[in-house]
CSV table of N, CA and C in Angstrom, one decimal:
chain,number,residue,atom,x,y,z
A,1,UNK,N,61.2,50.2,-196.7
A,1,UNK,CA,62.0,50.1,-195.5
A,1,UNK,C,61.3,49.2,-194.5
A,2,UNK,N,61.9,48.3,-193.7
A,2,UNK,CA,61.4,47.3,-193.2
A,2,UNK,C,61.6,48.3,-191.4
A,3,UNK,N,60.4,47.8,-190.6
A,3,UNK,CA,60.6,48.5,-189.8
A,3,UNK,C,61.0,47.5,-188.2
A,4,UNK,N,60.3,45.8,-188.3
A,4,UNK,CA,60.2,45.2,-187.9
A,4,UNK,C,61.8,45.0,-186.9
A,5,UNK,N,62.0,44.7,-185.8
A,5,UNK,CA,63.2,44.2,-185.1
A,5,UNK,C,63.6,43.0,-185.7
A,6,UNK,N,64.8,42.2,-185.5
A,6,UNK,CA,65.3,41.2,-185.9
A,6,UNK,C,64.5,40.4,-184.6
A,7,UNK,N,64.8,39.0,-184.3
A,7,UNK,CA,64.2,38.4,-183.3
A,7,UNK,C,65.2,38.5,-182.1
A,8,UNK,N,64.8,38.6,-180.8
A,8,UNK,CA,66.0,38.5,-179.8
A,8,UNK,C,66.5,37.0,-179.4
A,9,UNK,N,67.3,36.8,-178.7
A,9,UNK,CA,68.1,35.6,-177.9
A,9,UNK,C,67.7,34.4,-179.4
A,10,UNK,N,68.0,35.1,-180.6
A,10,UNK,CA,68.7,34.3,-181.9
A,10,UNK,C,69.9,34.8,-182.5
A,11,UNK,N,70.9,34.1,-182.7
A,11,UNK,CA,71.9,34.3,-183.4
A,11,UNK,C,71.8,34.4,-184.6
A,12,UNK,N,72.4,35.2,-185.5
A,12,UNK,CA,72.3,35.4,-187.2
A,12,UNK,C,73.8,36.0,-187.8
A,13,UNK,N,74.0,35.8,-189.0
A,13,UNK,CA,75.5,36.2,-189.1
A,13,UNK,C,75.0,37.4,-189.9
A,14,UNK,N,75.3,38.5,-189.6
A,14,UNK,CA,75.0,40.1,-189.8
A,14,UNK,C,75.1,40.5,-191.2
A,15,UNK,N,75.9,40.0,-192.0
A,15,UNK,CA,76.1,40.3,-193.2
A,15,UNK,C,75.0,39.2,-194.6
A,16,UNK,N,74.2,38.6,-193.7
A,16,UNK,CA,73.4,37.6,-194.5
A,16,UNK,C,71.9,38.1,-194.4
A,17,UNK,N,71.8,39.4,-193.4
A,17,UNK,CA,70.6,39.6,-192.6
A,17,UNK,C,69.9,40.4,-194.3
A,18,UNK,N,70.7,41.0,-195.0
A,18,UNK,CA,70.1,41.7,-195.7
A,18,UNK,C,70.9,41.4,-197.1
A,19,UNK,N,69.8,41.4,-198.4
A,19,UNK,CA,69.9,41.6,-199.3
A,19,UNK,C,70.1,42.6,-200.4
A,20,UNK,N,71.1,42.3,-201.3
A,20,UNK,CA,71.0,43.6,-202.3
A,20,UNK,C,70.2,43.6,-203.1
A,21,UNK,N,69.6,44.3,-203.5
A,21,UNK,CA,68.5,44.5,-205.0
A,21,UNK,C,68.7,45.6,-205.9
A,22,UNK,N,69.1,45.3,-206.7
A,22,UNK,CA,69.5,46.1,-208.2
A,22,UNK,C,69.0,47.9,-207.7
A,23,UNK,N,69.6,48.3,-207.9
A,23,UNK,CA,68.7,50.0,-208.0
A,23,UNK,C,68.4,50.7,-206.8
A,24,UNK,N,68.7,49.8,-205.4
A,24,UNK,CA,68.0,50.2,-204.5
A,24,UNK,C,68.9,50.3,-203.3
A,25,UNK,N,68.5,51.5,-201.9
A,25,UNK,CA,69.0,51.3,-200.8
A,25,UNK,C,68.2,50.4,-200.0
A,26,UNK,N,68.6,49.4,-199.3
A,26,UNK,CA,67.8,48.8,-198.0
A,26,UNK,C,68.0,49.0,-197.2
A,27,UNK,N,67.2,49.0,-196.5
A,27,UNK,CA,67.8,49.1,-195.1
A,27,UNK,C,66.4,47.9,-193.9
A,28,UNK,N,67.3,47.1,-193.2
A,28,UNK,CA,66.5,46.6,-192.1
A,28,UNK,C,67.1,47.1,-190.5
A,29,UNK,N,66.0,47.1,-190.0
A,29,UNK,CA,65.8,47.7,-188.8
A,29,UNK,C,66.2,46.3,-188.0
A,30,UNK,N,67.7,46.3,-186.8
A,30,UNK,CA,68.2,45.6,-186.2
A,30,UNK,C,67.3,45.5,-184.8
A,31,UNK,N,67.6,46.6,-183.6
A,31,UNK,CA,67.1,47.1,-182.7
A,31,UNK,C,66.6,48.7,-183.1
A,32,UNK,N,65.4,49.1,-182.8
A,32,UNK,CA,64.6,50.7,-182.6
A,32,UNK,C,64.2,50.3,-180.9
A,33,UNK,N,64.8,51.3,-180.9
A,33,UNK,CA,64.5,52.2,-179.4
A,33,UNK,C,64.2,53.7,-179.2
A,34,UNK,N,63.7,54.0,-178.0
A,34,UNK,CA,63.1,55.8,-178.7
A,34,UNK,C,64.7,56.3,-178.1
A,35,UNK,N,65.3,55.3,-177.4
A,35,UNK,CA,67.1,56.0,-177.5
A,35,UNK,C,68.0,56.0,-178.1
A,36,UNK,N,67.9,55.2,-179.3
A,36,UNK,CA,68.6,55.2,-181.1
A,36,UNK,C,68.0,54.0,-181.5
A,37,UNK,N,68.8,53.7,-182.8
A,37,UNK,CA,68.8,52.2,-183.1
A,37,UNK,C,69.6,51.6,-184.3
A,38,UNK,N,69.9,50.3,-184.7
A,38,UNK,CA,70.9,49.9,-185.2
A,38,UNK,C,70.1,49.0,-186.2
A,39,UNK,N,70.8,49.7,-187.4
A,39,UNK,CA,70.2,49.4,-188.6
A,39,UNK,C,71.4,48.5,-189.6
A,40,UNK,N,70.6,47.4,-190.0
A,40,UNK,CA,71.6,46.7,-192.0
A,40,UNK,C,71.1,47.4,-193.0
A,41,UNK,N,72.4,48.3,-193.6
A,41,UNK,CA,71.5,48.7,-195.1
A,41,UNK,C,72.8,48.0,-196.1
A,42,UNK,N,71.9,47.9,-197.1
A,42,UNK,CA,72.5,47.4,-198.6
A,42,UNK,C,72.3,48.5,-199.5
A,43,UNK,N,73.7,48.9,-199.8
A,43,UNK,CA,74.0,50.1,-201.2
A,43,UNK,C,74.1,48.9,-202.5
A,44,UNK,N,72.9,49.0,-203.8
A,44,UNK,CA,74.1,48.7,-204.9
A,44,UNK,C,74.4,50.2,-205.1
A,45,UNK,N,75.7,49.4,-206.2
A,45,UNK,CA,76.5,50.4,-206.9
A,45,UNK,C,75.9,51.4,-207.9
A,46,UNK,N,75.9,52.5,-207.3
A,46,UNK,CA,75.8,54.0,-207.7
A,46,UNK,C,74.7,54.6,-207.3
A,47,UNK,N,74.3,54.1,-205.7
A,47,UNK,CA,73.2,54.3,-205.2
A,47,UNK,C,74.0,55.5,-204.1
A,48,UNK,N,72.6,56.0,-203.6
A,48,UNK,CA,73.3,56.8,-202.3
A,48,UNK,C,72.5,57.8,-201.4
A,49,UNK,N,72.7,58.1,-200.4
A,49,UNK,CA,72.1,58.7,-199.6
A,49,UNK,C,73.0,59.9,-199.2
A,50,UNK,N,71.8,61.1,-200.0
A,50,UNK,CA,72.7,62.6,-200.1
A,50,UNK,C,72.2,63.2,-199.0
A,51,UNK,N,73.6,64.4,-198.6
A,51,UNK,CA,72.6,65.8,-197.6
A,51,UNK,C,71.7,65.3,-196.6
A,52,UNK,N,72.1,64.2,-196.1
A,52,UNK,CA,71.5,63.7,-194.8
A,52,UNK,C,72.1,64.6,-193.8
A,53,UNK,N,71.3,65.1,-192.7
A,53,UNK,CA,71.8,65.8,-191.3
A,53,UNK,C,70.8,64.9,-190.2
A,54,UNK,N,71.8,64.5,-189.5
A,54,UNK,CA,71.4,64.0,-188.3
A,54,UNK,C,71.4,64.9,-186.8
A,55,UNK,N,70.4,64.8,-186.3
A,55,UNK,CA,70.5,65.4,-184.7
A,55,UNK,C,71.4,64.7,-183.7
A,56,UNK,N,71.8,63.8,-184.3
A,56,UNK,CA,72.4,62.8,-183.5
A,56,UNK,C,73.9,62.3,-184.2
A,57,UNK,N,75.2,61.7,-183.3
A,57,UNK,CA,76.2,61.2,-184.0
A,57,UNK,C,75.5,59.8,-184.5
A,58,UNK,N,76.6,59.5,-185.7
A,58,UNK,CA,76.0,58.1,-186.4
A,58,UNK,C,77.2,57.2,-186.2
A,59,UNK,N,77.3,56.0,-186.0
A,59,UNK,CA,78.5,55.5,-186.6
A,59,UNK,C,78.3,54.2,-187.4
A,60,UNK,N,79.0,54.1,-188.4
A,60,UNK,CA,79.0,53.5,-189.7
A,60,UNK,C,79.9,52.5,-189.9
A,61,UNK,N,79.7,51.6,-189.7
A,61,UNK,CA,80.6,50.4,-190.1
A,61,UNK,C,80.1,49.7,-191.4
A,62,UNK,N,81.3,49.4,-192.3
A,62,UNK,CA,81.3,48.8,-193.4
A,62,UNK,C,81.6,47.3,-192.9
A,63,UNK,N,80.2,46.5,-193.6
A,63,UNK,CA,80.7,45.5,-193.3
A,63,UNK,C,80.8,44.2,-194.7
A,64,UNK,N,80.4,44.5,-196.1
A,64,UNK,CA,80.8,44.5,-197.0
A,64,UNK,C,81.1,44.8,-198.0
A,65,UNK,N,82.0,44.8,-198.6
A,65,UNK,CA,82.4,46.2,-200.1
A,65,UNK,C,83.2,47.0,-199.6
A,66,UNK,N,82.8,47.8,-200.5
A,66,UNK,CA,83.4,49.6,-200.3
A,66,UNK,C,82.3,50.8,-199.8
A,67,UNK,N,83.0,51.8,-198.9
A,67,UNK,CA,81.7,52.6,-199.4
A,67,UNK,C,82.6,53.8,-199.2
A,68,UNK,N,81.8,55.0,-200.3
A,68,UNK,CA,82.3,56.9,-199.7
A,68,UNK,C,82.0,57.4,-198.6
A,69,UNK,N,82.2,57.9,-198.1
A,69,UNK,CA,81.5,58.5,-196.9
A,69,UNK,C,81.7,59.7,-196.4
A,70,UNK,N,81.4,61.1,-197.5
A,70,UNK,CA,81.6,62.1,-197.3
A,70,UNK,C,80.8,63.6,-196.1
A,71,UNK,N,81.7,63.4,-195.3
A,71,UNK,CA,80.8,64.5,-194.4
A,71,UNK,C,81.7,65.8,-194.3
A,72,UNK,N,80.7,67.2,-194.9
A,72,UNK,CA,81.2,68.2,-194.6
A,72,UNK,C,82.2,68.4,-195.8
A,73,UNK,N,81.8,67.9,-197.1
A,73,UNK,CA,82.8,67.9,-198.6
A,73,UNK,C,84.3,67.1,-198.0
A,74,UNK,N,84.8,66.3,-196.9
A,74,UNK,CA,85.7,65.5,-196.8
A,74,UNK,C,85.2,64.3,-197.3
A,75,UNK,N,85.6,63.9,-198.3
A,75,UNK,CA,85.0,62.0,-198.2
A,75,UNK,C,86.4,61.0,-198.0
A,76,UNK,N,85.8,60.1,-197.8
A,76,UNK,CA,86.4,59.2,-197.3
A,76,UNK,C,86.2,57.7,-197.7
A,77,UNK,N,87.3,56.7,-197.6
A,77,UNK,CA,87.1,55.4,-198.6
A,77,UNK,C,87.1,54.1,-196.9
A,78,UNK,N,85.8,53.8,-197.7
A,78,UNK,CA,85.7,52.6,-196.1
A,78,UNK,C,85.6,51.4,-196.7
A,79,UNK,N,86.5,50.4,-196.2
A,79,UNK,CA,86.7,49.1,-196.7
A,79,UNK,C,86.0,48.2,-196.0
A,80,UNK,N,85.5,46.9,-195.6
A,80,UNK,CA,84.7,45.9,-195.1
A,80,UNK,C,85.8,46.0,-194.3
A,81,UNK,N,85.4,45.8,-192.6
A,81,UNK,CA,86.2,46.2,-191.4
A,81,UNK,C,85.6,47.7,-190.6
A,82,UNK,N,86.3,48.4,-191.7
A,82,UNK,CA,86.4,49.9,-191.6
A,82,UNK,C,85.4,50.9,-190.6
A,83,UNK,N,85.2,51.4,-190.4
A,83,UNK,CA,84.4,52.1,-189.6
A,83,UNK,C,84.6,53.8,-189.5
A,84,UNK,N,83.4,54.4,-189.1
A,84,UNK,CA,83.5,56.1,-189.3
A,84,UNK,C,82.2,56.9,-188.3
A,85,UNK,N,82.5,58.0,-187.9
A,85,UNK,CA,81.4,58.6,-187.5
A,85,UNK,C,81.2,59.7,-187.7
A,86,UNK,N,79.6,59.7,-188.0
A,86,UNK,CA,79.2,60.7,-188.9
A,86,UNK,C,78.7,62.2,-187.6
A,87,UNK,N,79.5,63.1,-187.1
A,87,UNK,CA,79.1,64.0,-186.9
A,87,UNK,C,77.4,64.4,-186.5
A,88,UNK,N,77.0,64.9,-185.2
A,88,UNK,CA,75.6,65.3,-185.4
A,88,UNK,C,75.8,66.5,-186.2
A,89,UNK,N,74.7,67.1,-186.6
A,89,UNK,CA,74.7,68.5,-187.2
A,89,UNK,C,75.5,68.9,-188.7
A,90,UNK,N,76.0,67.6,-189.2
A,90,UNK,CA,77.3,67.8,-190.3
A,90,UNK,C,76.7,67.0,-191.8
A,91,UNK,N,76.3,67.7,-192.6
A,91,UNK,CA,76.2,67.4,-193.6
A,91,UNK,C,76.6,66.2,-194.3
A,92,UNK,N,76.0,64.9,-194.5
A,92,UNK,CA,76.3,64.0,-194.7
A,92,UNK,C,76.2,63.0,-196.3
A,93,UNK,N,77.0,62.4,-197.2
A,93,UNK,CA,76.7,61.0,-198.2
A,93,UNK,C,77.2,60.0,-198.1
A,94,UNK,N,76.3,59.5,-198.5
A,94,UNK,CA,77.3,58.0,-198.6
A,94,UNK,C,77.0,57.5,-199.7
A,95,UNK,N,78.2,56.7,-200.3
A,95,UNK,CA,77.8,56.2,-202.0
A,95,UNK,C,78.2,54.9,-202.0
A,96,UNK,N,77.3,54.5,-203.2
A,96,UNK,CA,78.4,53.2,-203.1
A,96,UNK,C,78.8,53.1,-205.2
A,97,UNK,N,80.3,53.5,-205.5
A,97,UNK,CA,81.0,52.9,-206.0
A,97,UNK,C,80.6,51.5,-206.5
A,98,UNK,N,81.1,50.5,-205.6
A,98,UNK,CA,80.7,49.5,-205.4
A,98,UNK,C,79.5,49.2,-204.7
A,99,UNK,N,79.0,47.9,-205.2
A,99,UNK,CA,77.9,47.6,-203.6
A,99,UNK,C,78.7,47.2,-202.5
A,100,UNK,N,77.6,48.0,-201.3
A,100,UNK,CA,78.1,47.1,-200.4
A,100,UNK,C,77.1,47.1,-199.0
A,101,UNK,N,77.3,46.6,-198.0
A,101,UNK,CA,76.5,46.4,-196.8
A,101,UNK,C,77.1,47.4,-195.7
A,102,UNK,N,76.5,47.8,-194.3
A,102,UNK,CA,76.9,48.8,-193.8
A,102,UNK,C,76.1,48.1,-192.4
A,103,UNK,N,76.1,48.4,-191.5
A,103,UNK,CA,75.8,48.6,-190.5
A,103,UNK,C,75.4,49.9,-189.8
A,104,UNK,N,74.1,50.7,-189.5
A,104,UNK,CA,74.2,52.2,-189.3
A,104,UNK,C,73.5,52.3,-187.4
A,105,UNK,N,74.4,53.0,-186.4
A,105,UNK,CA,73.9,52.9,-185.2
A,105,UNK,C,74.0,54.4,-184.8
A,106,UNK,N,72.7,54.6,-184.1
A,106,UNK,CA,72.5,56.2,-183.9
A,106,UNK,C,71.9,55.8,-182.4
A,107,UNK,N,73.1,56.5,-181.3
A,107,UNK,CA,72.8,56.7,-179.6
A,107,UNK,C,71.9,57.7,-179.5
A,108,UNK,N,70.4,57.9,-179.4
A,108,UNK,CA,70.2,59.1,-179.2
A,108,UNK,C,70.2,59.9,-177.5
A,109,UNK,N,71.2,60.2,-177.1
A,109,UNK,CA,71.1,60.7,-175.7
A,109,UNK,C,72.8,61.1,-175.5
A,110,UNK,N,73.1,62.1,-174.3
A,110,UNK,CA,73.9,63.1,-174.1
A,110,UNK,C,73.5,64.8,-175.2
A,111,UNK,N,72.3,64.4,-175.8
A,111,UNK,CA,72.0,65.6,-176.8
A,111,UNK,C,70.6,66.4,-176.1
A,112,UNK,N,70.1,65.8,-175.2
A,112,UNK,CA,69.0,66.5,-174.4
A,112,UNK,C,69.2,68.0,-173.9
């Protein structure tokens, strides 16, 4: 897991920022703040991140592929565009079917 910021007042096209690699979830760290932070992860296909609970709401933008995104045994099909938010407190996966890239942003505050 990379934990580094991206560089500020540089421009980058979001979906180039991160790579897929066979077998694996990535994830790079956008902006971390101790008030959330906004992360690029890369799913390949039939990877996933199970039974995640967050203290905090998430919201999830697909920004290429497909991805599942089941919270609370509802899942759901998210297309490049698409977007979702994941509930604080709510049982969470996400799969990837397909690979694909995601964008993951967590506010932490109104929860104090």
């Amino acid at each position: 897991m990379e934990n580094s910021e991206l560089e500020k007042s540089k421009t980058f096209i979001i979906v180039e920022i991160i790579e897929y690699i066979p077998n694996s979830v990535v994830i790079k760290t956008i902006i971390r703040k101790t008030t959330g932070n906004v992360s690029a992860v890369s799913f390949d296909s039939g990877e996933a991140l199970s039974g995640k609970i967050s203290a905090f709401d998430t919201f999830i933008q697909v920004i290429d592929g497909q991805a599942e995104v089941e919270i609370d045994g509802k899942s759901s099909l998210l297309e490049t565009g698409q977007a979702i938010i994941i509930p604080a407190h709510k049982s969470s996966t996400i799969k990837a079917n397909v690979r694909f890239k995601m964008l993951s942003t967590i506010i932490k505050s109104g929860y104090e």
